[in-house]
Short mmCIF file of C-alpha atoms in Angstrom, two decimals:
data_model
loop_
_atom_site.label_atom_id
_atom_site.label_comp_id
_atom_site.label_asym_id
_atom_site.label_seq_id
_atom_site.Cartn_x
_atom_site.Cartn_y
_atom_site.Cartn_z
CA MET A 1 74.42 99.50 137.86
CA ALA A 2 70.68 99.20 138.43
CA SER A 3 70.14 102.92 138.16
CA ALA A 4 72.15 103.08 134.95
CA ALA A 5 70.15 100.25 133.46
CA ALA A 6 66.90 101.89 134.46
CA ALA A 7 67.99 105.15 132.91
CA ALA A 8 68.75 103.59 129.56
CA PRO A 9 65.15 103.48 128.24
CA ALA A 10 64.55 107.10 129.25
CA LYS A 11 67.71 108.30 127.55
CA PHE A 12 66.93 106.33 124.40
CA ALA A 13 63.17 106.68 124.05
CA ASN A 14 63.32 105.56 120.40
CA ARG A 15 65.62 102.64 121.01
CA GLY A 16 64.09 100.47 118.30
CA ALA A 17 64.41 103.19 115.64
CA ILE A 18 67.98 103.99 116.69
CA THR A 19 68.91 100.31 116.59
CA ALA A 20 67.49 99.95 113.07
CA CYS A 21 69.37 103.03 111.84
CA VAL A 22 72.77 102.11 113.22
CA ILE A 23 72.33 98.54 111.98
CA LEU A 24 71.65 99.97 108.50
CA ALA A 25 74.90 101.91 108.70
CA VAL A 26 76.75 98.71 109.62
CA ILE A 27 75.10 96.74 106.80
CA MET A 28 76.07 99.45 104.31
CA GLN A 29 79.72 99.21 105.35
CA ALA A 30 79.68 95.40 105.53
CA LEU A 31 78.23 95.07 102.04
CA ASP A 32 81.11 97.02 100.54
CA THR A 33 83.67 94.53 101.79
CA THR A 34 82.40 91.91 99.32
CA ILE A 35 79.85 93.45 96.94
CA ALA A 36 82.55 94.75 94.59
CA ASN A 37 84.34 91.39 94.33
CA VAL A 38 82.13 89.85 91.67
CA ALA A 39 82.15 93.09 89.66
CA LEU A 40 85.95 93.29 89.48
CA PRO A 41 86.30 91.80 85.96
CA TYR A 42 83.75 94.35 84.65
CA ILE A 43 85.44 97.22 86.48
CA GLN A 44 88.77 96.00 85.10
CA GLY A 45 87.49 96.30 81.53
CA SER A 46 85.92 99.71 82.09
CA VAL A 47 89.06 101.30 83.56
CA SER A 48 91.56 99.35 81.41
CA ALA A 49 93.42 97.78 84.34
CA SER A 50 95.57 94.65 84.47
CA SER A 51 94.67 91.65 86.64
CA ASP A 52 97.09 92.69 89.41
CA GLN A 53 96.12 96.38 89.27
CA ILE A 54 92.39 95.81 89.63
CA ASN A 55 92.85 94.35 93.12
CA TRP A 56 93.87 97.83 94.25
CA VAL A 57 90.11 98.48 94.27
CA LEU A 58 89.88 95.98 97.15
CA THR A 59 93.12 96.68 98.99
CA SER A 60 92.84 100.49 98.93
CA TYR A 61 89.50 100.27 100.75
CA ILE A 62 90.80 97.82 103.36
CA VAL A 63 94.01 99.78 104.02
CA ALA A 64 92.15 103.07 104.46
CA ALA A 65 89.70 101.42 106.85
CA ALA A 66 92.60 99.87 108.78
CA ILE A 67 94.34 103.23 109.20
CA MET A 68 91.24 105.08 110.40
CA THR A 69 89.79 102.44 112.72
CA PRO A 70 92.06 103.11 115.76
CA PRO A 71 91.47 106.92 115.91
CA SER A 72 87.67 106.56 115.67
CA GLY A 73 87.45 106.50 119.48
CA PHE A 74 89.39 109.76 119.77
CA LEU A 75 87.23 111.44 117.11
CA SER A 76 83.98 110.47 118.84
CA ALA A 77 85.29 111.67 122.22
CA ARG A 78 86.56 114.96 120.83
CA PHE A 79 83.68 115.92 118.51
CA GLY A 80 80.76 113.78 119.70
CA ARG A 81 79.77 110.32 118.56
CA LYS A 82 76.62 111.39 116.69
CA ARG A 83 78.41 114.10 114.71
CA VAL A 84 81.26 111.78 113.73
CA LEU A 85 78.85 109.00 112.74
CA LEU A 86 76.78 111.36 110.56
CA THR A 87 79.95 112.67 108.93
CA ALA A 88 81.11 109.11 108.29
CA ILE A 89 77.79 108.14 106.67
CA ALA A 90 77.68 111.26 104.48
CA GLY A 91 81.31 110.86 103.42
CA PHE A 92 80.84 107.15 102.72
CA VAL A 93 77.81 107.78 100.52
CA LEU A 94 79.56 110.59 98.64
CA ALA A 95 82.61 108.40 98.05
CA SER A 96 80.33 105.59 96.83
CA VAL A 97 78.75 107.89 94.24
CA LEU A 98 82.19 109.02 93.10
CA CYS A 99 83.30 105.38 92.78
CA GLY A 100 80.31 104.73 90.53
CA LEU A 101 81.17 107.75 88.38
CA SER A 102 84.86 106.83 88.04
CA GLN A 103 86.31 106.64 84.54
CA SER A 104 89.87 105.51 85.30
CA LEU A 105 91.77 103.23 87.65
CA VAL A 106 93.32 106.18 89.47
CA GLN A 107 89.90 107.69 90.14
CA ILE A 108 88.24 104.55 91.46
CA VAL A 109 91.22 103.66 93.69
CA ALA A 110 91.30 107.21 95.09
CA PHE A 111 87.57 107.20 95.81
CA ARG A 112 87.77 103.70 97.34
CA LEU A 113 90.44 105.11 99.65
CA MET A 114 88.03 107.89 100.56
CA GLN A 115 85.28 105.34 101.10
CA GLY A 116 87.48 103.34 103.46
CA LEU A 117 88.54 106.43 105.43
CA PHE A 118 84.92 107.39 106.14
CA GLY A 119 83.62 103.83 106.49
CA ALA A 120 86.15 102.85 109.17
CA ALA A 121 84.18 104.62 111.90
CA LEU A 122 80.77 103.16 111.02
CA VAL A 123 81.19 99.78 112.73
CA PRO A 124 82.83 100.80 116.06
CA LEU A 125 80.63 103.91 116.54
CA SER A 126 77.42 102.03 115.73
CA GLN A 127 78.47 99.36 118.18
CA GLY A 128 79.09 102.05 120.79
CA PHE A 129 75.49 103.30 120.49
CA LEU A 130 74.15 99.76 120.93
CA LEU A 131 76.30 99.20 124.01
CA ASP A 132 75.02 102.45 125.52
CA MET A 133 71.35 101.66 124.84
CA TYR A 134 71.22 98.13 126.22
CA ASP A 135 72.01 97.08 129.78
CA VAL A 136 74.20 94.11 130.63
CA LYS A 137 71.34 91.57 130.50
CA GLU A 138 70.21 92.71 127.04
CA ARG A 139 73.66 93.35 125.62
CA GLY A 140 74.25 89.80 124.48
CA SER A 141 71.13 89.87 122.28
CA ALA A 142 72.05 93.30 120.95
CA MET A 143 75.55 92.12 120.02
CA ALA A 144 74.13 89.00 118.37
CA LEU A 145 71.96 91.27 116.18
CA PHE A 146 75.00 93.42 115.53
CA GLY A 147 77.03 90.36 114.54
CA VAL A 148 74.34 89.23 112.11
CA SER A 149 74.32 92.68 110.47
CA VAL A 150 78.10 92.49 109.98
CA MET A 151 77.81 89.04 108.39
CA VAL A 152 75.03 90.13 106.03
CA GLY A 153 77.79 91.58 103.85
CA PRO A 154 79.59 88.30 103.06
CA VAL A 155 76.23 86.53 102.57
CA LEU A 156 74.35 89.05 100.41
CA GLY A 157 77.26 91.03 98.95
CA PRO A 158 78.23 88.63 96.15
CA VAL A 159 74.59 87.89 95.28
CA ILE A 160 73.45 91.54 95.20
CA GLY A 161 76.63 92.61 93.45
CA GLY A 162 76.20 89.89 90.83
CA TRP A 163 72.56 90.80 90.17
CA LEU A 164 73.25 94.53 89.88
CA THR A 165 76.24 94.00 87.60
CA ASP A 166 74.40 91.50 85.39
CA ASN A 167 71.12 93.41 85.08
CA ILE A 168 72.09 97.08 85.37
CA SER A 169 75.78 98.02 85.63
CA TRP A 170 78.77 97.44 87.89
CA ARG A 171 78.45 101.10 88.91
CA TRP A 172 75.31 100.23 90.87
CA VAL A 173 77.28 98.14 93.38
CA PHE A 174 78.33 101.58 94.66
CA TYR A 175 75.14 103.55 93.95
CA ILE A 176 73.12 101.13 96.12
CA ASN A 177 74.70 102.79 99.17
CA VAL A 178 72.81 106.03 98.47
CA PRO A 179 69.29 104.95 99.62
CA ILE A 180 70.68 102.89 102.52
CA GLY A 181 72.86 105.77 103.67
CA ALA A 182 70.07 108.31 103.30
CA VAL A 183 67.72 106.33 105.57
CA ALA A 184 70.45 105.75 108.17
CA PHE A 185 71.48 109.43 108.09
CA ALA A 186 67.90 110.68 108.51
CA GLY A 187 67.14 108.25 111.33
CA ILE A 188 70.28 109.07 113.31
CA THR A 189 69.69 112.80 112.79
CA PHE A 190 66.16 112.67 114.24
CA PHE A 191 66.40 109.97 116.90
CA VAL A 192 69.94 109.96 118.31
CA LEU A 193 71.15 112.36 121.01
CA GLU A 194 74.69 113.70 120.95
CA THR A 195 77.19 112.29 123.45
CA LYS A 196 79.27 114.40 125.79
CA LYS A 197 82.39 115.88 124.18
CA GLU A 198 85.81 115.75 125.79
CA ALA A 199 87.65 118.92 124.83
CA GLN A 200 90.84 117.64 126.47
CA ALA A 201 90.97 114.46 124.35
CA LYS A 202 94.22 114.32 122.40
CA LEU A 203 95.62 112.17 119.64
CA ASP A 204 99.25 111.14 119.36
CA TRP A 205 99.77 112.60 115.90
CA LEU A 206 103.36 111.41 115.51
CA GLY A 207 102.46 107.80 116.28
CA PHE A 208 99.31 107.92 114.13
CA THR A 209 101.15 109.51 111.18
CA ALA A 210 104.09 107.11 111.37
CA LEU A 211 101.78 104.07 111.50
CA SER A 212 99.64 105.37 108.62
CA VAL A 213 102.67 106.09 106.42
CA GLY A 214 104.15 102.68 107.24
CA ILE A 215 100.95 100.81 106.36
CA GLY A 216 100.41 102.84 103.19
CA ALA A 217 104.01 102.36 101.99
CA LEU A 218 103.85 98.62 102.74
CA GLN A 219 100.66 98.24 100.71
CA ILE A 220 102.04 100.18 97.72
CA PHE A 221 105.24 98.13 97.95
CA LEU A 222 103.25 94.88 97.78
CA ASP A 223 100.83 96.05 95.09
CA ARG A 224 103.49 97.50 92.77
CA GLY A 225 106.34 95.07 93.46
CA GLU A 226 105.44 92.35 90.97
CA GLN A 227 104.63 94.87 88.24
CA LEU A 228 107.99 96.68 88.64
CA ASP A 229 110.12 93.56 89.26
CA TRP A 230 110.63 94.30 92.95
CA PHE A 231 114.04 95.66 94.00
CA SER A 232 115.23 96.20 90.45
CA SER A 233 112.94 99.26 90.52
CA GLY A 234 113.97 102.52 92.18
CA GLU A 235 110.34 103.18 93.16
CA ILE A 236 110.10 99.90 95.05
CA ILE A 237 113.36 100.59 96.88
CA ILE A 238 112.08 104.03 97.95
CA GLU A 239 108.78 102.54 99.14
CA ALA A 240 110.64 99.86 101.13
CA ILE A 241 112.84 102.51 102.79
CA VAL A 242 109.82 104.70 103.62
CA CYS A 243 107.95 101.71 105.05
CA ALA A 244 110.87 100.54 107.20
CA SER A 245 111.63 104.09 108.40
CA ALA A 246 108.00 104.82 109.30
CA PHE A 247 107.62 101.59 111.28
CA TYR A 248 110.94 102.26 113.03
CA VAL A 249 109.76 105.74 114.08
CA PHE A 250 106.43 104.28 115.20
CA LEU A 251 108.03 101.54 117.31
CA VAL A 252 110.63 103.81 118.92
CA HIS A 253 108.00 106.44 119.69
CA THR A 254 105.60 103.82 121.05
CA PHE A 255 108.11 102.45 123.55
CA THR A 256 109.58 105.82 124.61
CA SER A 257 106.55 108.13 124.78
CA ASN A 258 104.32 108.45 127.83
CA HIS A 259 101.16 108.87 125.74
CA SER A 260 101.75 106.91 122.54
CA PHE A 261 99.15 106.15 119.88
CA VAL A 262 99.35 102.44 120.76
CA ASN A 263 99.80 101.42 124.37
CA PRO A 264 102.70 98.90 124.42
CA ASN A 265 101.34 97.40 127.64
CA LEU A 266 98.66 95.73 125.55
CA PHE A 267 101.21 93.23 124.33
CA ARG A 268 102.18 92.23 127.86
CA ASP A 269 98.89 90.33 127.88
CA ARG A 270 99.78 86.98 126.32
CA ASN A 271 96.28 86.20 125.09
CA PHE A 272 95.99 89.53 123.31
CA SER A 273 99.42 89.17 121.69
CA VAL A 274 98.63 85.67 120.42
CA ALA A 275 95.19 86.75 119.18
CA PHE A 276 96.75 89.76 117.44
CA ILE A 277 98.93 87.41 115.34
CA PHE A 278 96.10 84.89 114.96
CA ILE A 279 93.59 87.40 113.56
CA PHE A 280 96.21 88.62 111.08
CA ILE A 281 96.44 85.08 109.67
CA VAL A 282 92.64 84.80 109.64
CA GLY A 283 92.46 88.05 107.65
CA VAL A 284 95.00 86.71 105.15
CA THR A 285 93.29 83.36 104.58
CA TYR A 286 89.66 84.51 104.38
CA LEU A 287 89.63 87.66 102.23
CA ALA A 288 92.57 86.54 100.10
CA SER A 289 90.64 83.41 99.15
CA LEU A 290 87.62 85.56 98.27
CA ALA A 291 89.80 87.70 95.99
CA LEU A 292 91.04 84.51 94.29
CA MET A 293 87.58 83.00 93.78
CA THR A 294 86.14 85.88 91.74
CA PRO A 295 88.53 85.65 88.75
CA TYR A 296 88.63 81.86 89.08
CA LEU A 297 84.87 81.55 88.64
CA GLN A 298 84.39 84.24 86.02
CA THR A 299 87.61 84.00 84.00
CA LEU A 300 88.65 80.36 84.19
CA MET A 301 85.23 78.75 84.57
CA GLY A 302 83.28 81.25 82.48
CA TYR A 303 80.52 81.79 85.05
CA PRO A 304 78.16 84.74 84.52
CA VAL A 305 78.55 87.33 87.25
CA MET A 306 75.17 86.45 88.80
CA THR A 307 76.04 82.76 89.01
CA ALA A 308 79.43 83.58 90.54
CA GLY A 309 77.73 85.68 93.20
CA ILE A 310 75.24 82.93 94.07
CA VAL A 311 77.85 80.18 94.45
CA MET A 312 80.01 82.46 96.64
CA GLY A 313 77.12 83.45 98.92
CA PRO A 314 77.02 80.24 101.03
CA ARG A 315 80.51 81.03 102.33
CA GLY A 316 79.09 83.89 104.41
CA LEU A 317 76.06 81.78 105.33
CA GLY A 318 78.38 79.15 106.83
CA THR A 319 80.06 81.83 108.93
CA MET A 320 76.75 83.17 110.20
CA VAL A 321 75.33 79.74 111.12
CA CYS A 322 78.46 78.65 112.97
CA MET A 323 78.71 81.94 114.85
CA PHE A 324 75.31 81.21 116.40
CA ILE A 325 76.39 77.66 117.23
CA VAL A 326 79.71 78.76 118.72
CA GLY A 327 77.95 81.44 120.76
CA ARG A 328 76.16 78.65 122.63
CA LEU A 329 79.28 76.50 122.94
CA ILE A 330 81.51 79.16 124.52
CA GLY A 331 81.90 78.37 128.19
CA ARG A 332 80.99 74.72 127.63
CA VAL A 333 83.74 73.81 125.15
CA SER A 334 87.36 74.90 125.44
CA THR A 335 88.28 77.92 123.30
CA ARG A 336 91.33 76.00 122.08
CA TRP A 337 89.18 73.19 120.66
CA LEU A 338 86.87 75.65 118.91
CA LEU A 339 89.83 77.43 117.32
CA LEU A 340 91.43 74.14 116.26
CA CYS A 341 88.13 73.09 114.71
CA GLY A 342 87.93 76.36 112.78
CA LEU A 343 91.50 76.08 111.55
CA GLY A 344 90.94 72.45 110.59
CA LEU A 345 87.83 73.28 108.55
CA THR A 346 89.66 76.15 106.81
CA ALA A 347 92.70 73.99 106.03
CA TRP A 348 90.47 71.18 104.72
CA ALA A 349 88.61 73.61 102.44
CA MET A 350 91.89 74.96 101.06
CA TRP A 351 93.29 71.46 100.59
CA THR A 352 90.17 70.50 98.63
CA MET A 353 90.55 73.60 96.46
CA THR A 354 94.10 72.58 95.48
CA GLY A 355 92.51 69.77 93.46
CA TRP A 356 90.09 72.02 91.57
CA THR A 357 90.04 72.47 87.83
CA PRO A 358 87.65 74.59 85.71
CA ASP A 359 85.48 71.48 85.45
CA VAL A 360 84.65 71.43 89.17
CA SER A 361 80.90 71.26 89.88
CA GLN A 362 78.84 74.09 91.34
CA TRP A 363 77.80 71.91 94.26
CA THR A 364 81.47 71.34 95.15
CA ILE A 365 82.15 75.08 95.07
CA VAL A 366 79.10 75.79 97.24
CA SER A 367 79.80 73.03 99.79
CA VAL A 368 83.52 73.81 100.13
CA GLY A 369 82.76 77.53 100.42
CA PHE A 370 80.23 76.79 103.18
CA VAL A 371 82.83 74.74 105.06
CA GLN A 372 85.41 77.50 104.75
CA GLY A 373 82.88 80.04 106.04
CA ALA A 374 82.04 77.68 108.90
CA GLY A 375 85.74 77.60 109.77
CA LEU A 376 85.75 81.38 110.15
CA GLY A 377 82.60 81.17 112.29
CA PHE A 378 84.33 78.72 114.64
CA MET A 379 87.35 81.02 114.97
CA PHE A 380 86.01 84.57 115.07
CA VAL A 381 83.95 84.60 118.27
CA PRO A 382 86.19 82.43 120.52
CA LEU A 383 89.33 84.19 119.28
CA THR A 384 87.93 87.59 120.17
CA THR A 385 86.70 86.27 123.50
CA ALA A 386 90.18 84.92 124.31
CA ALA A 387 91.85 88.15 123.16
CA PHE A 388 89.97 90.34 125.64
CA ALA A 389 89.19 87.90 128.44
CA THR A 390 92.40 88.65 130.36
CA LEU A 391 92.89 92.25 129.20
CA PRO A 392 92.26 94.98 131.81
CA ALA A 393 89.00 96.85 131.28
CA SER A 394 90.84 100.16 130.84
CA MET A 395 92.67 98.81 127.78
CA ARG A 396 89.77 97.12 125.99
CA GLY A 397 88.73 100.13 123.93
CA GLU A 398 92.23 100.62 122.56
CA GLY A 399 92.68 96.87 122.22
CA THR A 400 89.63 96.45 119.96
CA GLY A 401 90.94 99.11 117.57
CA LEU A 402 94.38 97.48 117.37
CA TYR A 403 92.87 94.01 117.04
CA ASN A 404 90.77 95.08 114.05
CA LEU A 405 93.76 96.91 112.60
CA SER A 406 95.66 93.60 112.52
CA ARG A 407 92.75 91.86 110.78
CA ASN A 408 92.46 94.57 108.13
CA ILE A 409 96.19 94.66 107.44
CA GLY A 410 96.19 90.87 107.16
CA SER A 411 93.38 91.07 104.62
CA SER A 412 95.08 93.69 102.44
CA VAL A 413 98.50 92.02 102.63
CA GLY A 414 96.96 88.64 101.83
CA ILE A 415 95.15 89.93 98.74
CA SER A 416 98.31 91.64 97.46
CA VAL A 417 100.53 88.61 98.04
CA VAL A 418 98.26 86.01 96.43
CA THR A 419 97.65 88.31 93.45
CA ALA A 420 101.38 88.85 92.96
CA LEU A 421 101.98 85.09 93.23
CA ILE A 422 99.31 84.38 90.60
CA THR A 423 101.07 86.70 88.14
CA ARG A 424 104.57 85.42 88.92
CA ASN A 425 103.75 81.71 89.06
CA THR A 426 101.74 81.89 85.85
CA GLN A 427 104.82 83.18 84.04
CA ILE A 428 107.09 80.57 85.63
CA ASN A 429 104.68 77.72 84.91
CA HIS A 430 104.23 78.87 81.31
CA ALA A 431 108.00 78.84 80.76
CA ASP A 432 108.36 75.39 82.37
CA ILE A 433 105.58 73.79 80.31
CA ALA A 434 106.54 75.56 77.07
CA ALA A 435 110.03 74.06 77.32
CA TYR A 436 108.51 70.72 76.32
CA VAL A 437 106.75 72.15 73.26
CA THR A 438 109.26 71.61 70.47
CA PRO A 439 109.18 70.11 66.96
CA PHE A 440 111.12 67.16 68.44
CA ASN A 441 108.35 66.20 70.90
CA HIS A 442 106.79 63.24 69.16
CA ALA A 443 103.69 63.37 71.38
CA LEU A 444 102.63 66.55 69.58
CA MET A 445 102.82 64.78 66.22
CA GLN A 446 100.22 62.14 67.10
CA PRO A 447 96.93 62.16 65.11
CA ALA A 448 94.99 62.98 68.32
CA MET A 449 97.01 66.22 68.64
CA ARG A 450 96.01 67.48 65.19
CA GLY A 451 95.58 71.24 65.31
CA LEU A 452 98.35 71.63 67.91
CA ASN A 453 101.31 71.27 65.54
CA PRO A 454 104.04 73.67 66.74
CA LEU A 455 105.33 73.98 63.17
CA ALA A 456 102.14 75.80 62.09
CA ALA A 457 101.13 79.31 63.24
CA ALA A 458 97.60 78.19 64.16
CA GLY A 459 99.01 75.25 66.07
CA ARG A 460 101.41 77.44 68.02
CA ALA A 461 98.61 79.86 68.95
CA ALA A 462 96.39 77.00 70.13
CA LEU A 463 99.24 75.49 72.12
CA ASP A 464 100.03 78.85 73.73
CA GLY A 465 96.40 79.27 74.81
CA MET A 466 96.32 75.77 76.28
CA ILE A 467 99.64 76.24 78.11
CA THR A 468 98.51 79.59 79.51
CA LEU A 469 95.31 78.06 80.86
CA GLN A 470 97.19 75.22 82.53
CA SER A 471 99.74 77.67 83.93
CA VAL A 472 97.02 79.77 85.54
CA ILE A 473 95.30 76.69 87.03
CA ILE A 474 98.60 75.57 88.60
CA ALA A 475 99.21 79.12 89.93
CA TYR A 476 95.82 79.12 91.65
CA THR A 477 96.56 75.67 93.09
CA ASP A 478 99.83 77.01 94.54
CA ASP A 479 97.97 79.92 96.18
CA PHE A 480 95.34 77.63 97.70
CA LYS A 481 98.15 75.41 99.01
CA LEU A 482 99.87 78.44 100.59
CA LEU A 483 96.65 79.44 102.38
CA MET A 484 96.21 75.87 103.60
CA LEU A 485 99.75 75.84 105.03
CA LEU A 486 99.13 79.18 106.76
CA SER A 487 96.03 77.73 108.44
CA LEU A 488 97.99 74.70 109.62
CA ALA A 489 100.91 76.87 110.80
CA ALA A 490 98.56 78.85 113.04
CA MET A 491 97.50 75.77 115.01
CA PRO A 492 100.44 75.81 117.50
CA LEU A 493 99.44 79.36 118.52
CA VAL A 494 96.38 77.86 120.19
CA LEU A 495 98.63 76.25 122.81
CA LEU A 496 99.87 79.70 123.91
CA LEU A 497 96.42 80.94 124.91
CA LYS A 498 95.75 81.10 128.63
CA LYS A 499 92.43 79.95 130.00
CA PRO A 500 90.61 82.87 131.68
CA GLY A 501 89.43 82.41 135.23
CA ALA A 502 85.82 83.39 134.50
CA PRO A 503 83.72 84.69 131.63
CA VAL A 504 84.03 88.41 131.05
CA ALA A 505 80.95 90.53 130.38
CA MET A 506 82.44 92.42 127.49
CA ASP A 507 83.35 89.45 125.36
CA HIS A 508 80.26 89.75 123.21
CA SER A 509 80.69 93.46 122.75
CA ALA A 510 84.14 93.12 121.26
CA VAL A 511 83.38 90.27 118.92
CA MET A 512 82.22 92.12 115.85
CA GLU A 513 83.72 95.58 116.11
#
């Protein structure tokens, strides 16, 4: 161990430069998880998309990243980590430019898929370089820096995205990746040495393909279901059959093959299994709420895009601050209490949001967003620590990929579900409220209701606009309530976590992959 630690500085003579370059690559990828959120209404107008279709811009990126995260370890072993990382950066930048040039919904969704496919490898491979460069004593500080770079996205993404959209164009939320990517690419090219290649490394193509097809079919099923009226559509039925068949093949192959894409022994570890479900719920509640806030602020409340970005920024700040606090509390405070605190803060934030109307103050939005972000900060680090604390060292690499896969799928599924519910519940609420708007409703004939007479065309139009607004507000309230209930439902899972016998050195390294 001592000799390996002593060799690290010699092997990485430009450690500071390498650290800066890989951190830039991580920041570039992290920014794209949130920077496009505030620009969605502008993108929607440019590509003529409906409110449920435009969220494909978010979900396509997340799904592609989820699919390509697990095989990133195989690719780096087979072709060399430096080569794969450079390819990922170049492909990510190219896809970003193509996203900015897109003229239709099909184009931007396709290029966001491409962006996610290349961007998936940036975080785990960059983390791998940092783990190689720093010995055990320095690794905690390196991973703290790495964690901060990952959280820069949620903090700065909405603000930068809002400023670029407001002052230049929404297309620049993608073009901004060009200078960042160019610097990272040049630095890695000049300063980083290639890792040893393993020609014998193999990938379970059947398992990988079945899982990819299953995830893709599930996402299309969720995204298109509301638009096509679910199982009354032949397309939806086909997608459901493909999804079920692909997951069946994946599960059968996983439990019968000697070298499957996912090692089923991972789920024999109770902590990992519980954390796998837990992080799925975290993915649903956090990114789904972000997808809801953008149209709420800009469409219902009429906020300019820059203002929307600023009031959403403190959410990521709360996560970052509490991650530092929790990092000092781990080992002193029970993981279960930290997770319960995080779930409680998240549930409280969602409960508060169920009482919002378009008249809610900016300070309320900022403070509640900060609390919700703090809830994620209390959950993320201890949950990852618990997930890998009892897992054998030989399984940790594969476990981190599967763990992040669950989080990404949870995020994409959550966005699709809450978007579909907004559309459906708005229609249901509109029909329920409109049932009371008749010429026989004497309340509408009062002098104070002048201008809303259902017997006049202008009155009917005004009433329809008012009913639609109220229907949308109620639909958002229902979504916030659902996310609150999900947070509360996850609390009993905490009781299933086993307490590890002693701290494990790799906990910090797995936290932010």
